[in-house]
Amino acid sequence: VEVAKLEKSLTTRTIRTRNEEFVKPVSGDGANATRDALAKELYSKVFDWLVVQICSATAAPSSEVKHFVGLLDIFGFESFAINRFEQFCINYANEKLQQKFTHDVFKAVQQEYADEGIPWDNVEFKDNAPLLALVESKLGIIAMLNEECVRPKGSDENFVSKLISVHKADAGFSTPKLGKLRELQFTIAHYAGSVTYTTSGWLERNKDAISNDVVTLMQSSENALIRSVFEASGASAEAADTKKAGADTVAT
């Protein structure tokens, strides 16, 4: 794409209402955030495209498949002196994979033995379902983070405060008693160990939204691959804009 057009799409945003359209400049921090979001979106879409290509090139025709081998790749669990949003996402993925492993190796097999009347010795294992509920339920950490992101005066401090009020009785949730950043921190008792997360910047990192101006520009790229991977997202954004405009709200 042309450098001038890319610069314009990152530093301005088109605001549409039912009857008018105007261009609004964004702040330097906003432009940087949009730039970073675009980089992540490009990586994500090209990675997904690459996976599809590899599967298409290596997979046997479905009519010939009789057996298959499944591989479960466990992410590296992360716990540093300062754990941010990225560590939270990685460790959440780890918990999901651990649940998959637990279900396939223990729960499903033991249930199969019981159904078929096969003698077996009960194997005790740690079920992380309650911890996943803490993260992904309707009042879980992710839902509350998303809610705080859309509030006009949402902040990282308010996010942690609300987490404490809702989850203070949860055995998998706690907060540090000491430290300069304790108002921005909470601890999760993961299956691999407890991790204290520092939430400064979480609201901004969670948004990672790119404007329709940027999507439209990517669709005009001279690179055929970039154009193709942004086609679907452009269609979704256009549909969302139409719906929002019909409701007399602002689409950004």
Short mmCIF file of N, CA, C and O in Angstrom, two decimals, residues 83-185:
data_model
loop_
_atom_site.label_atom_id
_atom_site.label_comp_id
_atom_site.label_asym_id
_atom_site.label_seq_id
_atom_site.Cartn_x
_atom_site.Cartn_y
_atom_site.Cartn_z
N ASN A 83 4.00 -10.10 35.44
CA ASN A 83 3.19 -10.85 34.48
C ASN A 83 2.09 -9.96 33.94
O ASN A 83 1.27 -9.44 34.71
N ARG A 84 2.06 -9.79 32.62
CA ARG A 84 1.14 -8.86 32.00
C ARG A 84 0.05 -9.61 31.24
O ARG A 84 -0.16 -10.80 31.44
N PHE A 85 -0.64 -8.89 30.37
CA PHE A 85 -1.77 -9.46 29.65
C PHE A 85 -1.36 -10.65 28.79
O PHE A 85 -2.09 -11.63 28.67
N GLU A 86 -0.16 -10.57 28.19
CA GLU A 86 0.31 -11.67 27.35
C GLU A 86 0.47 -12.96 28.15
O GLU A 86 0.11 -14.04 27.68
N GLN A 87 1.01 -12.84 29.37
CA GLN A 87 1.17 -14.03 30.20
C GLN A 87 -0.19 -14.61 30.60
O GLN A 87 -0.37 -15.82 30.66
N PHE A 88 -1.14 -13.72 30.86
CA PHE A 88 -2.48 -14.17 31.20
C PHE A 88 -3.08 -14.99 30.05
O PHE A 88 -3.65 -16.06 30.27
N CYS A 89 -2.95 -14.49 28.83
CA CYS A 89 -3.50 -15.19 27.67
C CYS A 89 -2.82 -16.54 27.46
O CYS A 89 -3.48 -17.56 27.17
N ILE A 90 -1.50 -16.57 27.59
CA ILE A 90 -0.75 -17.82 27.41
C ILE A 90 -1.13 -18.84 28.48
O ILE A 90 -1.37 -20.02 28.18
N ASN A 91 -1.22 -18.41 29.71
CA ASN A 91 -1.54 -19.33 30.80
C ASN A 91 -2.99 -19.79 30.74
O ASN A 91 -3.31 -20.92 31.13
N TYR A 92 -3.87 -18.93 30.23
CA TYR A 92 -5.27 -19.34 30.02
C TYR A 92 -5.33 -20.44 28.96
O TYR A 92 -6.04 -21.45 29.13
N ALA A 93 -4.59 -20.26 27.87
CA ALA A 93 -4.53 -21.30 26.84
C ALA A 93 -3.99 -22.60 27.42
O ALA A 93 -4.46 -23.70 27.09
N ASN A 94 -3.01 -22.48 28.30
CA ASN A 94 -2.46 -23.65 28.98
C ASN A 94 -3.52 -24.39 29.78
O ASN A 94 -3.57 -25.62 29.80
N GLU A 95 -4.33 -23.62 30.50
CA GLU A 95 -5.39 -24.23 31.30
C GLU A 95 -6.38 -24.98 30.41
O GLU A 95 -6.85 -26.07 30.76
N LYS A 96 -6.71 -24.41 29.25
CA LYS A 96 -7.64 -25.08 28.33
C LYS A 96 -7.04 -26.37 27.81
O LYS A 96 -7.73 -27.40 27.70
N LEU A 97 -5.76 -26.34 27.47
CA LEU A 97 -5.09 -27.55 26.99
C LEU A 97 -4.98 -28.60 28.10
O LEU A 97 -5.12 -29.80 27.85
N GLN A 98 -4.74 -28.14 29.32
CA GLN A 98 -4.68 -29.06 30.45
C GLN A 98 -6.03 -29.74 30.67
O GLN A 98 -6.10 -30.93 30.96
N GLN A 99 -7.10 -28.98 30.51
CA GLN A 99 -8.44 -29.56 30.64
C GLN A 99 -8.69 -30.61 29.56
O GLN A 99 -9.25 -31.68 29.83
N LYS A 100 -8.26 -30.31 28.33
CA LYS A 100 -8.40 -31.27 27.23
C LYS A 100 -7.63 -32.54 27.53
O LYS A 100 -8.14 -33.65 27.34
N PHE A 101 -6.40 -32.39 28.01
CA PHE A 101 -5.57 -33.54 28.35
C PHE A 101 -6.22 -34.36 29.47
O PHE A 101 -6.31 -35.59 29.40
N THR A 102 -6.69 -33.66 30.52
CA THR A 102 -7.32 -34.35 31.65
C THR A 102 -8.55 -35.11 31.21
O THR A 102 -8.77 -36.26 31.61
N HIS A 103 -9.37 -34.49 30.37
CA HIS A 103 -10.60 -35.14 29.92
C HIS A 103 -10.30 -36.38 29.09
O HIS A 103 -10.90 -37.44 29.31
N ASP A 104 -9.37 -36.28 28.16
CA ASP A 104 -9.08 -37.40 27.26
C ASP A 104 -8.35 -38.54 27.96
O ASP A 104 -8.60 -39.71 27.66
N VAL A 105 -7.45 -38.22 28.88
CA VAL A 105 -6.63 -39.24 29.51
C VAL A 105 -7.32 -39.86 30.73
O VAL A 105 -7.21 -41.06 30.97
N PHE A 106 -8.05 -39.06 31.48
CA PHE A 106 -8.63 -39.56 32.72
C PHE A 106 -10.14 -39.70 32.65
O PHE A 106 -10.69 -40.81 32.73
N LYS A 107 -10.85 -38.59 32.51
CA LYS A 107 -12.31 -38.63 32.60
C LYS A 107 -12.94 -39.56 31.57
O LYS A 107 -13.74 -40.43 31.90
N ALA A 108 -12.61 -39.36 30.30
CA ALA A 108 -13.25 -40.13 29.24
C ALA A 108 -12.94 -41.61 29.34
O ALA A 108 -13.82 -42.47 29.18
N VAL A 109 -11.67 -41.95 29.62
CA VAL A 109 -11.27 -43.36 29.71
C VAL A 109 -11.91 -44.03 30.91
O VAL A 109 -12.42 -45.17 30.80
N GLN A 110 -11.92 -43.36 32.06
CA GLN A 110 -12.53 -43.96 33.24
C GLN A 110 -14.04 -44.14 33.05
O GLN A 110 -14.61 -45.14 33.51
N GLN A 111 -14.69 -43.20 32.37
CA GLN A 111 -16.10 -43.33 32.11
C GLN A 111 -16.36 -44.49 31.16
O GLN A 111 -17.33 -45.25 31.31
N GLU A 112 -15.49 -44.65 30.18
CA GLU A 112 -15.63 -45.77 29.23
C GLU A 112 -15.48 -47.11 29.94
O GLU A 112 -16.24 -48.05 29.69
N TYR A 113 -14.50 -47.20 30.84
CA TYR A 113 -14.32 -48.44 31.61
C TYR A 113 -15.55 -48.74 32.46
O TYR A 113 -16.01 -49.88 32.55
N ALA A 114 -16.08 -47.70 33.10
CA ALA A 114 -17.25 -47.88 33.95
C ALA A 114 -18.46 -48.33 33.13
O ALA A 114 -19.22 -49.23 33.54
N ASP A 115 -18.66 -47.73 31.95
CA ASP A 115 -19.80 -48.09 31.10
C ASP A 115 -19.71 -49.53 30.61
O ASP A 115 -20.73 -50.20 30.44
N GLU A 116 -18.50 -50.01 30.39
CA GLU A 116 -18.31 -51.37 29.87
C GLU A 116 -18.08 -52.41 30.97
O GLU A 116 -17.88 -53.59 30.68
N GLY A 117 -18.10 -51.96 32.23
CA GLY A 117 -17.94 -52.88 33.34
C GLY A 117 -16.55 -53.44 33.49
O GLY A 117 -16.35 -54.55 34.01
N ILE A 118 -15.55 -52.72 33.05
CA ILE A 118 -14.17 -53.18 33.13
C ILE A 118 -13.59 -52.76 34.48
O ILE A 118 -13.66 -51.59 34.85
N PRO A 119 -13.01 -53.71 35.23
CA PRO A 119 -12.42 -53.34 36.53
C PRO A 119 -11.26 -52.36 36.33
O PRO A 119 -10.44 -52.51 35.42
N TRP A 120 -11.20 -51.35 37.20
CA TRP A 120 -10.11 -50.39 37.11
C TRP A 120 -9.92 -49.71 38.45
O TRP A 120 -10.83 -49.68 39.29
N ASP A 121 -8.72 -49.25 38.68
CA ASP A 121 -8.40 -48.54 39.92
C ASP A 121 -8.59 -47.04 39.68
O ASP A 121 -8.06 -46.49 38.71
N ASN A 122 -9.34 -46.42 40.56
CA ASN A 122 -9.60 -44.99 40.41
C ASN A 122 -8.30 -44.19 40.50
O ASN A 122 -7.47 -44.40 41.38
N VAL A 123 -8.12 -43.28 39.54
CA VAL A 123 -6.94 -42.42 39.51
C VAL A 123 -7.36 -41.01 39.90
O VAL A 123 -8.20 -40.41 39.22
N GLU A 124 -6.79 -40.51 40.97
CA GLU A 124 -7.10 -39.15 41.39
C GLU A 124 -6.36 -38.14 40.52
O GLU A 124 -5.18 -38.30 40.22
N PHE A 125 -7.05 -37.11 40.09
CA PHE A 125 -6.43 -36.07 39.28
C PHE A 125 -7.07 -34.72 39.62
O PHE A 125 -8.21 -34.66 40.08
N LYS A 126 -6.31 -33.67 39.37
CA LYS A 126 -6.79 -32.33 39.68
C LYS A 126 -7.62 -31.81 38.51
O LYS A 126 -7.14 -31.72 37.39
N ASP A 127 -8.87 -31.49 38.80
CA ASP A 127 -9.77 -30.94 37.78
C ASP A 127 -9.70 -29.42 37.83
O ASP A 127 -9.99 -28.81 38.86
N ASN A 128 -9.32 -28.80 36.71
CA ASN A 128 -9.17 -27.34 36.69
C ASN A 128 -10.42 -26.62 36.18
O ASN A 128 -10.36 -25.44 35.84
N ALA A 129 -11.56 -27.32 36.12
CA ALA A 129 -12.80 -26.70 35.66
C ALA A 129 -13.19 -25.47 36.49
O ALA A 129 -13.60 -24.45 35.92
N PRO A 130 -13.07 -25.50 37.83
CA PRO A 130 -13.41 -24.30 38.60
C PRO A 130 -12.54 -23.10 38.25
O PRO A 130 -13.02 -21.96 38.22
N LEU A 131 -11.26 -23.34 37.96
CA LEU A 131 -10.39 -22.22 37.62
C LEU A 131 -10.75 -21.65 36.24
O LEU A 131 -10.74 -20.44 36.04
N LEU A 132 -11.11 -22.52 35.30
CA LEU A 132 -11.54 -22.03 33.99
C LEU A 132 -12.83 -21.23 34.11
O LEU A 132 -13.02 -20.25 33.39
N ALA A 133 -13.70 -21.64 35.02
CA ALA A 133 -14.93 -20.87 35.25
C ALA A 133 -14.59 -19.47 35.78
O ALA A 133 -15.24 -18.48 35.41
N LEU A 134 -13.57 -19.38 36.62
CA LEU A 134 -13.12 -18.08 37.13
C LEU A 134 -12.70 -17.17 35.99
O LEU A 134 -12.94 -15.97 36.00
N VAL A 135 -12.10 -17.75 34.96
CA VAL A 135 -11.59 -16.96 33.84
C VAL A 135 -12.66 -16.67 32.80
O VAL A 135 -12.78 -15.55 32.31
N GLU A 136 -13.47 -17.69 32.44
CA GLU A 136 -14.29 -17.56 31.24
C GLU A 136 -15.80 -17.62 31.46
O GLU A 136 -16.56 -17.64 30.49
N SER A 137 -16.27 -17.63 32.70
CA SER A 137 -17.72 -17.66 32.93
C SER A 137 -18.32 -16.29 32.62
O SER A 137 -17.63 -15.34 32.28
N LYS A 138 -19.64 -16.18 32.76
CA LYS A 138 -20.33 -14.92 32.46
C LYS A 138 -19.85 -13.77 33.32
O LYS A 138 -19.90 -12.61 32.91
N LEU A 139 -19.43 -14.07 34.54
CA LEU A 139 -18.87 -13.05 35.42
C LEU A 139 -17.38 -13.32 35.65
O LEU A 139 -16.83 -12.92 36.68
N GLY A 140 -16.76 -13.98 34.69
CA GLY A 140 -15.35 -14.30 34.81
C GLY A 140 -14.45 -13.13 34.47
O GLY A 140 -14.90 -12.04 34.11
N ILE A 141 -13.15 -13.36 34.57
CA ILE A 141 -12.17 -12.30 34.37
C ILE A 141 -12.25 -11.72 32.97
O ILE A 141 -12.22 -10.50 32.79
N ILE A 142 -12.39 -12.56 31.96
CA ILE A 142 -12.43 -12.07 30.58
C ILE A 142 -13.68 -11.24 30.33
O ILE A 142 -13.62 -10.16 29.73
N ALA A 143 -14.81 -11.72 30.79
CA ALA A 143 -16.06 -10.98 30.60
C ALA A 143 -16.02 -9.62 31.29
O ALA A 143 -16.47 -8.60 30.75
N MET A 144 -15.47 -9.59 32.49
CA MET A 144 -15.40 -8.34 33.23
C MET A 144 -14.38 -7.38 32.60
O MET A 144 -14.58 -6.16 32.63
N LEU A 145 -13.33 -7.92 32.02
CA LEU A 145 -12.37 -7.07 31.30
C LEU A 145 -13.02 -6.45 30.07
O LEU A 145 -12.87 -5.26 29.80
N ASN A 146 -13.75 -7.27 29.32
CA ASN A 146 -14.44 -6.75 28.13
C ASN A 146 -15.46 -5.67 28.50
O ASN A 146 -15.60 -4.67 27.80
N GLU A 147 -16.15 -5.89 29.61
CA GLU A 147 -17.14 -4.90 30.05
C GLU A 147 -16.47 -3.59 30.44
O GLU A 147 -16.95 -2.51 30.11
N GLU A 148 -15.35 -3.68 31.14
CA GLU A 148 -14.65 -2.47 31.56
C GLU A 148 -14.09 -1.71 30.36
O GLU A 148 -14.00 -0.47 30.39
N CYS A 149 -13.76 -2.43 29.28
CA CYS A 149 -13.20 -1.79 28.09
C CYS A 149 -14.20 -0.86 27.40
O CYS A 149 -13.81 0.10 26.74
N VAL A 150 -15.49 -1.16 27.52
CA VAL A 150 -16.50 -0.35 26.83
C VAL A 150 -17.08 0.74 27.71
O VAL A 150 -17.88 1.55 27.24
N ARG A 151 -16.67 0.79 28.95
CA ARG A 151 -17.15 1.85 29.83
C ARG A 151 -16.41 3.15 29.55
O ARG A 151 -15.18 3.14 29.40
N PRO A 152 -17.12 4.28 29.48
CA PRO A 152 -16.46 5.56 29.18
C PRO A 152 -15.32 5.90 30.12
O PRO A 152 -14.31 6.46 29.72
N LYS A 153 -15.47 5.57 31.39
CA LYS A 153 -14.43 5.88 32.37
C LYS A 153 -13.80 4.60 32.93
O LYS A 153 -13.35 4.57 34.07
N GLY A 154 -13.74 3.58 32.09
CA GLY A 154 -13.13 2.33 32.53
C GLY A 154 -11.64 2.50 32.78
O GLY A 154 -10.97 3.28 32.13
N SER A 155 -11.13 1.77 33.75
CA SER A 155 -9.71 1.86 34.08
C SER A 155 -9.22 0.52 34.59
O SER A 155 -10.01 -0.34 35.01
N ASP A 156 -7.90 0.33 34.58
CA ASP A 156 -7.32 -0.90 35.08
C ASP A 156 -7.59 -1.07 36.57
O ASP A 156 -7.85 -2.17 37.05
N GLU A 157 -7.54 0.04 37.31
CA GLU A 157 -7.80 -0.03 38.75
C GLU A 157 -9.24 -0.45 39.04
O GLU A 157 -9.48 -1.28 39.91
N ASN A 158 -10.20 0.12 38.30
CA ASN A 158 -11.60 -0.25 38.50
C ASN A 158 -11.82 -1.72 38.14
O ASN A 158 -12.62 -2.42 38.77
N PHE A 159 -11.13 -2.18 37.12
CA PHE A 159 -11.25 -3.58 36.70
C PHE A 159 -10.84 -4.52 37.84
O PHE A 159 -11.57 -5.46 38.18
N VAL A 160 -9.70 -4.25 38.45
CA VAL A 160 -9.23 -5.10 39.55
C VAL A 160 -10.17 -4.99 40.75
O VAL A 160 -10.50 -5.99 41.40
N SER A 161 -10.65 -3.79 41.02
CA SER A 161 -11.56 -3.59 42.14
C SER A 161 -12.83 -4.41 41.97
O SER A 161 -13.33 -5.03 42.93
N LYS A 162 -13.36 -4.45 40.75
CA LYS A 162 -14.57 -5.22 40.48
C LYS A 162 -14.30 -6.72 40.56
O LYS A 162 -15.15 -7.49 41.01
N LEU A 163 -13.11 -7.13 40.11
CA LEU A 163 -12.75 -8.55 40.24
C LEU A 163 -12.75 -8.97 41.70
O LEU A 163 -13.26 -10.04 42.06
N ILE A 164 -12.20 -8.12 42.55
CA ILE A 164 -12.13 -8.44 43.97
C ILE A 164 -13.53 -8.55 44.57
O ILE A 164 -13.81 -9.49 45.34
N SER A 165 -14.41 -7.64 44.21
CA SER A 165 -15.75 -7.66 44.78
C SER A 165 -16.53 -8.90 44.36
O SER A 165 -17.36 -9.41 45.12
N VAL A 166 -16.27 -9.42 43.16
CA VAL A 166 -17.02 -10.57 42.65
C VAL A 166 -16.37 -11.90 43.02
O VAL A 166 -17.05 -12.87 43.35
N HIS A 167 -15.04 -11.95 43.03
CA HIS A 167 -14.34 -13.24 43.16
C HIS A 167 -13.53 -13.39 44.45
O HIS A 167 -12.73 -14.33 44.56
N LYS A 168 -13.71 -12.52 45.41
CA LYS A 168 -12.90 -12.58 46.62
C LYS A 168 -13.06 -13.89 47.39
O LYS A 168 -12.16 -14.30 48.13
N ALA A 169 -14.20 -14.57 47.20
CA ALA A 169 -14.42 -15.84 47.91
C ALA A 169 -13.96 -17.05 47.11
O ALA A 169 -14.00 -18.17 47.61
N ASP A 170 -13.50 -16.83 45.90
CA ASP A 170 -13.06 -17.94 45.04
C ASP A 170 -11.69 -18.42 45.50
O ASP A 170 -10.76 -17.63 45.65
N ALA A 171 -11.55 -19.74 45.67
CA ALA A 171 -10.29 -20.30 46.16
C ALA A 171 -9.15 -20.10 45.17
O ALA A 171 -7.98 -20.09 45.57
N GLY A 172 -9.46 -19.93 43.90
CA GLY A 172 -8.42 -19.77 42.89
C GLY A 172 -8.01 -18.33 42.66
O GLY A 172 -7.13 -18.06 41.83
N PHE A 173 -8.64 -17.40 43.40
CA PHE A 173 -8.39 -15.97 43.20
C PHE A 173 -7.94 -15.33 44.50
O PHE A 173 -8.48 -15.61 45.57
N SER A 174 -6.94 -14.46 44.40
CA SER A 174 -6.49 -13.71 45.58
C SER A 174 -5.80 -12.43 45.12
O SER A 174 -5.56 -12.24 43.92
N THR A 175 -5.49 -11.57 46.06
CA THR A 175 -4.78 -10.32 45.75
C THR A 175 -3.63 -10.14 46.73
O THR A 175 -3.72 -10.59 47.88
N PRO A 176 -2.54 -9.52 46.28
CA PRO A 176 -1.41 -9.30 47.19
C PRO A 176 -1.75 -8.28 48.27
O PRO A 176 -2.51 -7.34 48.04
N LYS A 177 -1.19 -8.48 49.44
CA LYS A 177 -1.45 -7.57 50.55
C LYS A 177 -0.49 -6.38 50.56
O LYS A 177 -0.82 -5.32 51.09
N LEU A 178 0.70 -6.57 49.98
CA LEU A 178 1.71 -5.54 50.00
C LEU A 178 2.19 -5.22 48.59
O LEU A 178 1.92 -5.97 47.65
N GLY A 179 2.88 -4.11 48.45
CA GLY A 179 3.46 -3.76 47.16
C GLY A 179 2.87 -2.48 46.60
O GLY A 179 1.70 -2.15 46.82
N LYS A 180 3.68 -1.73 45.85
CA LYS A 180 3.24 -0.46 45.29
C LYS A 180 2.15 -0.65 44.23
O LYS A 180 1.35 0.25 44.01
N LEU A 181 2.13 -1.82 43.59
CA LEU A 181 1.19 -2.04 42.49
C LEU A 181 0.01 -2.93 42.89
O LEU A 181 -0.71 -3.42 42.03
N ARG A 182 -0.20 -3.12 44.20
CA ARG A 182 -1.22 -4.08 44.63
C ARG A 182 -2.63 -3.72 44.15
O ARG A 182 -3.46 -4.60 43.98
N GLU A 183 -2.90 -2.42 43.92
CA GLU A 183 -4.22 -2.03 43.42
C GLU A 183 -4.42 -2.42 41.96
O GLU A 183 -5.53 -2.37 41.46
N LEU A 184 -3.33 -2.81 41.31
CA LEU A 184 -3.41 -3.23 39.91
C LEU A 184 -3.14 -4.72 39.75
O LEU A 184 -2.98 -5.20 38.63
N GLN A 185 -3.10 -5.46 40.84
CA GLN A 185 -2.67 -6.85 40.77
C GLN A 185 -3.71 -7.82 41.33
O GLN A 185 -4.49 -7.49 42.22
#
